[in-house]
mmCIF file of C-alpha atoms in Angstrom:
data_model
loop_
_atom_site.group_PDB
_atom_site.id
_atom_site.type_symbol
_atom_site.label_atom_id
_atom_site.label_comp_id
_atom_site.label_asym_id
_atom_site.label_seq_id
_atom_site.Cartn_x
_atom_site.Cartn_y
_atom_site.Cartn_z
ATOM 1 C CA UNK E 1 139.499 33.871 130.179
ATOM 2 C CA UNK E 2 138.217 36.393 127.720
ATOM 3 C CA UNK E 3 140.155 39.293 126.299
ATOM 4 C CA UNK E 4 138.011 41.659 128.376
ATOM 5 C CA UNK E 5 138.622 40.031 131.762
ATOM 6 C CA UNK E 6 142.366 40.702 132.012
ATOM 7 C CA UNK E 7 143.952 44.119 131.728
ATOM 8 C CA UNK E 8 147.118 46.021 132.529
ATOM 9 C CA UNK E 9 148.049 49.699 132.617
ATOM 10 C CA UNK E 10 147.985 50.822 128.978
ATOM 11 C CA UNK E 11 145.756 47.947 127.784
ATOM 12 C CA UNK E 12 143.752 49.018 124.749
ATOM 13 C CA UNK E 13 140.362 47.385 124.261
ATOM 14 C CA UNK E 14 139.593 46.101 120.766
ATOM 15 C CA UNK E 15 143.302 46.162 119.900
ATOM 16 C CA UNK E 16 144.277 42.994 118.044
ATOM 17 C CA UNK E 17 147.895 43.063 119.279
ATOM 18 C CA UNK E 18 146.782 43.420 122.906
ATOM 19 C CA UNK E 19 144.205 40.658 122.416
ATOM 20 C CA UNK E 20 147.014 38.468 121.053
ATOM 21 C CA UNK E 21 149.118 39.136 124.155
ATOM 22 C CA UNK E 22 146.221 37.929 126.301
ATOM 23 C CA UNK E 23 145.776 34.836 124.145
ATOM 24 C CA UNK E 24 149.492 34.100 124.421
ATOM 25 C CA UNK E 25 149.537 34.504 128.197
ATOM 26 C CA UNK E 26 146.368 32.471 128.673
ATOM 27 C CA UNK E 27 147.274 29.579 126.382
ATOM 28 C CA UNK E 28 151.060 29.337 126.581
ATOM 29 C CA UNK E 29 151.986 30.719 130.001
ATOM 30 C CA UNK E 30 148.749 29.757 131.738
ATOM 31 C CA UNK E 31 148.578 30.152 135.512
ATOM 32 C CA UNK E 32 152.067 28.742 135.943
ATOM 33 C CA UNK E 33 154.000 30.981 138.340
ATOM 34 C CA UNK E 34 157.400 29.691 137.213
ATOM 35 C CA UNK E 35 156.650 30.344 133.528
ATOM 36 C CA UNK E 36 155.249 33.791 134.317
ATOM 37 C CA UNK E 37 158.396 34.655 136.294
ATOM 38 C CA UNK E 38 160.697 33.399 133.536
ATOM 39 C CA UNK E 39 158.777 35.327 130.875
ATOM 40 C CA UNK E 40 159.006 38.604 132.769
ATOM 41 C CA UNK E 41 162.674 38.037 133.629
ATOM 42 C CA UNK E 42 163.635 37.282 130.017
ATOM 43 C CA UNK E 43 161.590 40.236 128.748
ATOM 44 C CA UNK E 44 163.480 42.567 131.062
ATOM 45 C CA UNK E 45 166.858 41.015 130.213
ATOM 46 C CA UNK E 46 166.279 41.484 126.491
ATOM 47 C CA UNK E 47 164.847 44.989 126.907
ATOM 48 C CA UNK E 48 167.865 46.059 128.974
ATOM 49 C CA UNK E 49 170.362 44.536 126.540
ATOM 50 C CA UNK E 50 171.671 41.918 128.983
ATOM 51 C CA UNK E 51 170.767 39.316 126.363
ATOM 52 C CA UNK E 52 170.250 40.095 122.682
ATOM 53 C CA UNK E 53 167.092 38.049 122.114
ATOM 54 C CA UNK E 54 165.047 35.158 123.472
ATOM 55 C CA UNK E 55 162.394 32.871 122.112
ATOM 56 C CA UNK E 56 159.884 30.395 123.444
ATOM 57 C CA UNK E 57 157.787 27.913 121.513
ATOM 58 C CA UNK E 58 154.663 27.104 123.464
ATOM 59 C CA UNK E 59 151.433 25.210 123.047
ATOM 60 C CA UNK E 60 150.010 27.531 120.417
ATOM 61 C CA UNK E 61 152.405 30.426 119.808
ATOM 62 C CA UNK E 62 156.004 31.174 118.973
ATOM 63 C CA UNK E 63 157.299 34.152 120.958
ATOM 64 C CA UNK E 64 160.445 36.070 120.041
ATOM 65 C CA UNK E 65 161.792 38.905 122.170
ATOM 66 C CA UNK E 66 164.030 41.653 120.810
ATOM 67 C CA UNK E 67 165.220 44.848 122.543
ATOM 68 C CA UNK E 68 162.533 47.071 120.990
ATOM 69 C CA UNK E 69 159.775 44.642 120.029
ATOM 70 C CA UNK E 70 158.161 41.301 120.600
ATOM 71 C CA UNK E 71 156.929 39.000 117.860
ATOM 72 C CA UNK E 72 154.122 36.516 118.445
ATOM 73 C CA UNK E 73 153.254 34.017 115.761
ATOM 74 C CA UNK E 74 150.476 31.440 115.775
ATOM 75 C CA UNK E 75 152.156 28.053 115.801
ATOM 76 C CA UNK E 76 149.072 25.929 115.246
ATOM 77 C CA UNK E 77 147.607 27.489 112.090
ATOM 78 C CA UNK E 78 147.355 25.292 108.993
ATOM 79 C CA UNK E 79 149.159 27.944 106.991
ATOM 80 C CA UNK E 80 151.960 29.768 108.759
ATOM 81 C CA UNK E 81 150.965 33.317 109.548
ATOM 82 C CA UNK E 82 153.058 36.373 109.887
ATOM 83 C CA UNK E 83 154.374 37.291 113.265
ATOM 84 C CA UNK E 84 152.588 40.189 114.926
ATOM 85 C CA UNK E 85 155.051 42.827 116.141
ATOM 86 C CA UNK E 86 154.316 44.441 119.486
ATOM 87 C CA UNK E 87 156.162 47.063 121.506
ATOM 88 C CA UNK E 88 158.311 45.437 124.164
ATOM 89 C CA UNK E 89 157.034 48.042 126.640
ATOM 90 C CA UNK E 90 153.425 46.941 126.078
ATOM 91 C CA UNK E 91 154.433 43.306 126.383
ATOM 92 C CA UNK E 92 156.441 43.900 129.564
ATOM 93 C CA UNK E 93 153.494 45.695 131.196
ATOM 94 C CA UNK E 94 151.203 42.795 130.294
ATOM 95 C CA UNK E 95 153.709 40.173 131.489
ATOM 96 C CA UNK E 96 154.136 41.970 134.828
ATOM 97 C CA UNK E 97 150.371 42.186 135.301
ATOM 98 C CA UNK E 98 150.010 38.506 134.367
ATOM 99 C CA UNK E 99 152.661 37.511 136.894
ATOM 100 C CA UNK E 100 150.746 39.411 139.601
ATOM 101 C CA UNK E 101 147.474 37.830 138.469
ATOM 102 C CA UNK E 102 149.028 34.348 138.705
ATOM 103 C CA UNK E 103 150.416 35.091 142.177
ATOM 104 C CA UNK E 104 146.964 36.144 143.376
ATOM 105 C CA UNK E 105 145.484 32.885 142.070
ATOM 106 C CA UNK E 106 147.909 30.749 144.090
#
């Protein structure tokens, strides 16, 4: 899937953070309905303050959720990179759209 073939309300084209969200969803969450559900649930729990933070190490990325932001870091790079910080609202919108996309594929 290319960065242009998946979108959500508020998706900005040619935005490196939004492209990274798509890469994360495509590579680490894939079309797995259970993982998509867990991701959205944990995002909402952290955003609401029910849990203080959450992290998931996947195939290619390390995701960390905090109440106001999400950090995604490439886990497979030869040299560790810096985590990209993204608004939790942007990430939640993308995760919700991904969950719906995965449901439609089933």
